[in-house]
Coordinates of C-alpha atoms in Angstrom, one line a residue:
M1 CA 0.0 -0.1 0.1
E2 CA 1.4 3.4 -1.2
I3 CA 0.0 6.8 0.2
S4 CA -0.5 9.5 -2.9
P5 CA 0.9 12.8 -2.1
S6 CA -2.8 14.5 -2.2
A7 CA -3.7 12.4 0.7
L8 CA -1.0 12.4 2.8
R9 CA -1.6 16.6 2.5
A10 CA -5.7 15.4 3.5
L11 CA -4.4 13.6 6.9
S12 CA -1.4 15.6 7.5
S13 CA -4.5 18.5 7.6
I14 CA -6.8 16.7 9.9
L15 CA -4.0 15.4 11.9
E16 CA -3.0 19.7 11.7
E17 CA -5.9 20.7 12.9
R18 CA -6.6 18.4 15.8
T19 CA -3.4 18.0 17.2
G20 CA -1.2 20.4 15.9
Q21 CA 1.1 18.2 14.7
R22 CA 2.1 17.8 10.9
L23 CA 2.9 14.9 8.7
N24 CA 5.6 15.4 6.0
E25 CA 7.0 12.7 3.2
G26 CA 9.3 11.1 5.6
R27 CA 6.8 10.1 7.7
Q28 CA 4.8 8.2 5.0
W29 CA 5.9 4.7 5.7
R30 CA 4.8 5.2 9.2
V31 CA 1.5 6.7 7.8
E32 CA 1.3 3.7 5.8
L33 CA 1.6 1.5 8.4
A34 CA -0.1 2.9 11.1
L35 CA -3.4 3.2 9.0
R36 CA -3.1 -0.5 8.3
P37 CA -5.3 -1.9 11.4
I38 CA -7.9 1.2 10.5
L39 CA -8.4 0.6 6.8
K40 CA -8.7 -3.3 7.4
L41 CA -11.2 -2.3 10.6
H42 CA -13.7 -0.3 8.6
D43 CA -13.4 -2.3 5.3
I44 CA -11.4 0.5 3.6
D45 CA -9.5 -0.2 0.4
S46 CA -7.0 2.6 0.1
C47 CA -5.5 5.5 2.2
E48 CA -7.3 7.5 -0.9
T49 CA -10.7 6.5 0.1
L50 CA -9.7 7.0 4.0
A51 CA -9.1 10.6 3.3
V52 CA -12.6 10.8 1.5
R53 CA -14.6 9.4 4.1
L54 CA -13.2 11.5 7.2
T55 CA -14.8 14.8 5.0
E56 CA -18.0 12.7 5.3
P57 CA -20.9 13.8 8.0
G58 CA -20.8 11.6 10.9
S59 CA -16.9 10.7 10.6
E60 CA -16.3 11.7 13.9
S61 CA -15.4 8.5 15.4
L62 CA -13.4 7.5 12.2
R63 CA -11.3 10.8 12.4
D64 CA -10.6 10.1 16.2
E65 CA -9.3 6.5 15.5
T66 CA -7.2 7.9 12.2
V67 CA -5.3 10.8 14.6
D68 CA -4.9 8.5 17.1
A69 CA -3.4 5.5 14.7
L70 CA -1.2 8.7 13.4
L71 CA 0.1 10.3 16.8
N72 CA 3.8 9.3 17.6
N73 CA 3.6 7.2 20.4
E74 CA 7.0 6.7 20.6
T75 CA 8.1 6.3 24.5
Y76 CA 10.2 4.0 27.0
F77 CA 11.2 3.7 30.6
F78 CA 14.0 6.4 31.4
R79 CA 14.1 7.3 27.9
D80 CA 17.5 9.8 28.0
T81 CA 19.5 8.3 31.2
D82 CA 21.5 11.4 30.7
A83 CA 18.3 13.3 31.4
F84 CA 17.0 11.3 34.3
S85 CA 20.2 11.7 36.0
T86 CA 20.1 15.6 36.0
L87 CA 16.5 15.3 37.1
P88 CA 17.2 15.0 40.9
Q89 CA 19.7 17.4 40.9
I90 CA 17.0 19.9 39.1
I91 CA 14.2 18.6 41.5
E92 CA 16.3 18.8 44.6
A93 CA 16.9 22.8 43.4
I94 CA 13.4 23.7 43.3
A95 CA 12.8 22.0 46.2
A96 CA 15.1 23.9 48.2
H97 CA 12.5 27.0 47.8
R98 CA 9.5 24.8 48.7
E99 CA 10.4 23.2 52.3
N100 CA 7.9 25.8 54.2
T101 CA 4.8 24.4 51.9
K102 CA 6.6 20.8 50.8
K103 CA 4.4 21.0 47.6
L104 CA 5.9 19.6 44.3
K105 CA 3.8 20.0 41.2
I106 CA 5.0 18.4 38.2
W107 CA 3.5 18.0 34.7
S108 CA 4.5 15.6 31.7
A109 CA 3.2 17.4 28.3
G110 CA 2.5 14.7 26.1
C111 CA 3.5 11.9 28.2
S112 CA 2.2 9.3 25.5
T113 CA 1.4 6.0 27.4
G114 CA 2.8 7.1 30.8
Q115 CA 6.8 5.6 30.8
E116 CA 8.2 9.2 31.5
I117 CA 5.8 10.2 33.9
Y118 CA 6.3 6.8 35.9
S119 CA 10.0 6.9 35.4
L120 CA 10.4 9.8 37.3
A121 CA 7.6 8.6 40.3
M122 CA 9.7 5.6 40.6
Q123 CA 12.7 8.0 41.4
F124 CA 10.8 9.3 43.9
R125 CA 10.0 6.4 45.9
E126 CA 13.5 5.1 45.3
D127 CA 14.3 7.9 48.1
R128 CA 11.1 7.9 49.6
R129 CA 12.7 8.9 53.1
R130 CA 13.3 12.0 51.4
W131 CA 10.0 12.7 50.4
E132 CA 8.3 11.2 53.6
G133 CA 5.9 14.3 54.4
W134 CA 5.7 16.3 50.7
T135 CA 2.3 16.5 48.5
L136 CA 3.9 15.4 44.9
D137 CA 1.5 16.1 42.6
L138 CA 2.6 14.5 39.1
L139 CA 0.3 14.6 36.0
G140 CA 0.7 13.2 32.9
T141 CA -1.4 14.6 29.7
D142 CA -1.6 13.9 26.1
I143 CA -3.6 14.7 23.0
S144 CA -4.6 10.6 22.2
R145 CA -7.6 9.2 24.5
K146 CA -5.6 5.7 23.6
A147 CA -2.4 6.9 25.2
I148 CA -4.3 8.2 28.3
A149 CA -6.2 5.3 28.5
R150 CA -3.2 3.0 28.5
G151 CA -1.1 5.4 31.4
Q152 CA -4.3 5.1 33.5
E153 CA -4.0 1.0 33.4
A154 CA -0.3 0.9 33.7
V155 CA -0.3 -2.1 32.3
Y156 CA 2.8 -2.8 29.6
S157 CA 3.7 -5.4 27.7
Q158 CA 6.9 -7.8 27.5
F159 CA 8.8 -5.4 25.0
E160 CA 7.7 -2.2 26.8
I161 CA 8.3 -2.9 30.3
Q162 CA 12.3 -3.9 28.7
R163 CA 12.8 -1.1 27.2
G164 CA 15.1 1.2 29.2
L165 CA 13.7 -0.3 33.0
P166 CA 16.0 -2.4 34.4
A167 CA 15.6 -5.7 35.9
K168 CA 15.5 -4.6 39.3
H169 CA 12.5 -1.9 38.2
M170 CA 10.5 -4.8 36.6
L171 CA 10.2 -6.5 39.7
Q172 CA 10.1 -3.9 42.3
W173 CA 7.6 -1.8 40.8
F174 CA 5.6 -4.3 38.7
E175 CA 4.1 -7.7 38.7
Q176 CA 3.8 -10.0 35.9
R177 CA 0.8 -11.6 34.5
G178 CA 1.0 -13.7 31.9
E179 CA 2.3 -11.7 29.0
R180 CA 1.4 -8.2 30.7
W181 CA 3.5 -6.4 33.8
H182 CA 0.9 -4.5 35.9
A183 CA 2.3 -1.1 37.8
H184 CA 2.0 -1.8 41.2
D185 CA -0.9 0.1 43.0
D186 CA 1.5 2.5 45.1
L187 CA 3.3 3.7 42.1
R188 CA 0.0 4.1 39.5
R189 CA -1.5 6.0 42.7
M190 CA 1.3 8.7 42.8
V191 CA 0.8 9.8 39.1
H192 CA -2.5 11.2 37.6
F193 CA -3.3 11.6 33.5
R194 CA -5.9 13.8 31.4
R195 CA -6.4 14.5 27.8
Q196 CA -4.9 17.8 26.7
N197 CA -3.5 19.3 23.5
I198 CA -0.8 21.3 24.8
L199 CA -2.0 24.3 21.5
E200 CA -5.2 25.1 24.2
A201 CA -5.1 26.4 27.5
P202 CA -3.2 24.4 29.9
P203 CA -4.1 22.1 33.2
P204 CA -4.8 24.8 36.0
G205 CA -2.3 25.7 38.6
M206 CA 1.3 26.3 38.9
F207 CA 4.1 24.3 37.6
D208 CA 7.7 23.5 39.5
L209 CA 9.0 21.3 36.5
I210 CA 7.6 21.0 32.8
L211 CA 8.9 17.8 30.8
C212 CA 7.4 18.3 27.4
R213 CA 10.7 16.0 25.6
N214 CA 10.0 15.0 22.0
V215 CA 7.1 16.2 21.0
L216 CA 7.6 19.9 20.0
L217 CA 9.7 17.9 17.0
Y218 CA 6.5 17.6 15.1
F219 CA 4.7 20.6 15.0
P220 CA 5.7 23.4 12.9
A221 CA 7.2 26.7 13.7
A222 CA 3.7 28.5 15.1
N223 CA 2.8 25.8 16.9
R224 CA 5.8 25.4 18.6
S225 CA 5.8 28.8 19.8
K226 CA 2.3 28.7 20.5
A227 CA 2.6 25.8 23.3
L228 CA 6.1 27.1 24.7
D229 CA 4.1 30.5 25.2
W230 CA 1.3 28.0 26.9
M231 CA 3.7 26.6 28.8
S232 CA 5.7 30.0 30.2
R233 CA 2.4 30.8 31.7
V234 CA 2.1 28.0 33.8
L235 CA 5.7 27.4 34.9
A236 CA 6.7 28.5 38.4
P237 CA 9.3 32.0 38.7
D238 CA 11.9 29.5 39.7
G239 CA 10.7 26.3 38.0
A240 CA 12.4 24.3 35.2
L241 CA 11.0 23.4 31.5
M242 CA 12.8 20.3 30.0
L243 CA 12.7 19.6 26.2
G244 CA 14.1 16.6 24.3
A245 CA 18.2 16.5 23.8
G246 CA 16.8 17.6 19.5
E247 CA 14.5 20.4 20.5
T248 CA 14.9 24.1 21.6
V249 CA 13.5 26.9 23.3
L250 CA 15.5 29.3 20.7
G251 CA 13.6 31.1 17.5
Y252 CA 10.5 30.0 18.9
C253 CA 9.6 31.6 22.1
D254 CA 11.2 34.4 24.1
R255 CA 9.9 34.2 28.0
F256 CA 12.8 31.1 28.1
E257 CA 16.3 31.5 28.4
I258 CA 19.1 28.3 29.0
L259 CA 19.0 27.3 32.4
P260 CA 23.2 27.3 32.7
G261 CA 24.9 24.0 33.1
A262 CA 22.2 21.7 32.4
R263 CA 21.4 20.0 29.2
S264 CA 17.7 20.7 27.4
L265 CA 16.7 22.8 30.4
Y266 CA 15.3 26.1 30.7
R267 CA 13.8 28.7 32.7
L268 CA 11.7 32.2 32.7
A269 CA 13.5 34.6 31.2
P270 CA 13.9 38.1 33.1
P271 CA 12.0 39.8 34.3
E272 CA 10.9 37.0 36.4
K273 CA 12.3 37.9 39.7
H274 CA 12.9 34.0 41.2
Q275 CA 15.0 31.6 38.9
L276 CA 16.4 28.6 39.6
A277 CA 20.0 28.1 39.8
I278 CA 21.9 24.9 40.3
G279 CA 23.5 23.9 43.6
A280 CA 21.9 27.6 45.2

């Protein structure tokens, strides 16, 4: 099955309208692969026919299925070990300014099926004595209904559980039932999820740390700027934003600046009064 340029443009338009993401010709092979189950399920003979069906009245459910299929939900536990080795230091620096409230609020934007936010929860649980008495609010959001449902379920395949997760953590925080691995309740209770488009008004409250890794690279420039602007409005004055290794705010949003001495990390730029300083 080979998708035509016109069908790819039509599907890209629908995806961008719903999520802000854009398809390009370099992702054509993935589009073809992702849509095969949709075509088979609905007995549609080609991507071209699907593109037409999506414009017809009453196609809302099919649109949702198609958009979910087209989204890149690639993720795995402790993705980018350098980033996760940096996070405890960043969180400690923020927590130094929260000793009076003993509350931390963290948002994983574009969390997919939850591996990132559960990885962070495991880090907190590993150091549970340090965080005794603290309220840890860990939120994962994604535009995909299926991804959010998977995150809430916290059940992973053998392949998913082995990607990035050491055997020690597999046995400590998950229970194997047949071919699936179920997160322990105490880990699940640390995290909550909601469906959220990062191009729309963000979740309520101010966040001490926002993780938006390997998400913005799928957005055109204008939508990157819009997403970053929204995040800047709910980041605490002394909080931090972490992007993916290949992502940047430069050229997209002037409300952030690079956090000195840290990789892929940003803080609010002046004239904000309080800024995070590593080691301060």
